[in-house]
Amino acid sequence: MKVAIVHEWLVTRAGSEKVVEEILALYPEADLFTLICALPPGQDDMIRGRKVTTSFLQNLWGAHKRHRLFMPLMPLAVEQFDLSGYDLVISSSHAVAKGVITGPNQIHISYIHSPMRYAWDLQHTYLAESGLSRGFGSALARILLHYLRIWDIRTANGPERMVANSAYIARRIAKVYRREADVVFPPVDIAAMPFSAHRENFYLAASRMAPYKRMALIVSAFARMPDKKLVVIGDGPELPLVRRIATSNIEVLGYLDDAGLRDYMRRAKAFVFAAEEDFGIMPVEAQACGAPVIAFGRGGALETIVGPEGVRPTGLFFDCQSEEAIIAAVRRFDAEAARFAPENCRANAARFSREAFRAHFKAIVDEEIARAAGSLRKAA
């Protein structure tokens, strides 16, 4: 079969790009389509020697560095890809990729990282964080988001099959698109994570310093626990705020490369995570290194962490995003730390390996190919 793989944009190697990388490994002869391709040197291994087709957005000034500003043009851009020569189309979608146009004799399977967050339930959060809560700019943004939602619903009928990255996202797909989705967890490179059964006496928080990641909330909570040491890793717009509110028991390291981050995960007493994520790769990586996780009990964390009620618990949850809730959870963890064995954390993380992703995703694709072939035979 001739295979095309479609992804919104390739400007960094984050979680969704790692999914694309694994799909490319499954289908090494596939052609790659993306609206904008601007991967920096050192992160472009996945496209070397491969045919990559980009959209007209590739040549627009500023699109490489500020691609999100071109969101109003992205539905039009993704519809211009000519995929008529392909038998199988796989879209990796967190915005518009699922909207590619395919015909009745083509199979389209869409891996949904999330329905467009900023167009649906997180609209008001994104508008506030962008300074667009009121005024003319706010009105214009709301009109554009309204039309994006209409387009998003219309194109949800395109794929023959949808695959969600978690049960949490499958529920969002059912809510927004009124469609069922299979669940295939994103791949985590478990083999690359250094494991240690020995834990040192510090907590770790690591993430991009964006407001919804709630890193400042974690720092504020630990500022009220001077007897607890916290190490903070990450970069982003809230880093100056995090540095400003950190107290003497909190060490803010900023950006570290993968090796440096994993070394701290290998040694930390526990990993603290306060965001509501669709899946959340970092808590899985921390567990792979042997670190239990103290997490906000919403979103993908409920699927990747075994709570205290489990037979082999790998962490515990707090039920609201507040300093008090984090403080109570940390105190509880201290009292029950012996229950969270590093070996159990590693074993739980193995469920999310790259090999597991490839096996589960390929099984779904093969099943859909067989179903389509059966339909053609009946029609004949």
Coordinates of C-alpha atoms in Angstrom, one line a residue, residues 114 153 267 269:
S114 CA -6.7 16.1 21.4
I153 CA -17.0 19.2 13.5
R267 CA 17.5 10.1 42.2
K269 CA 12.3 11.0 46.2

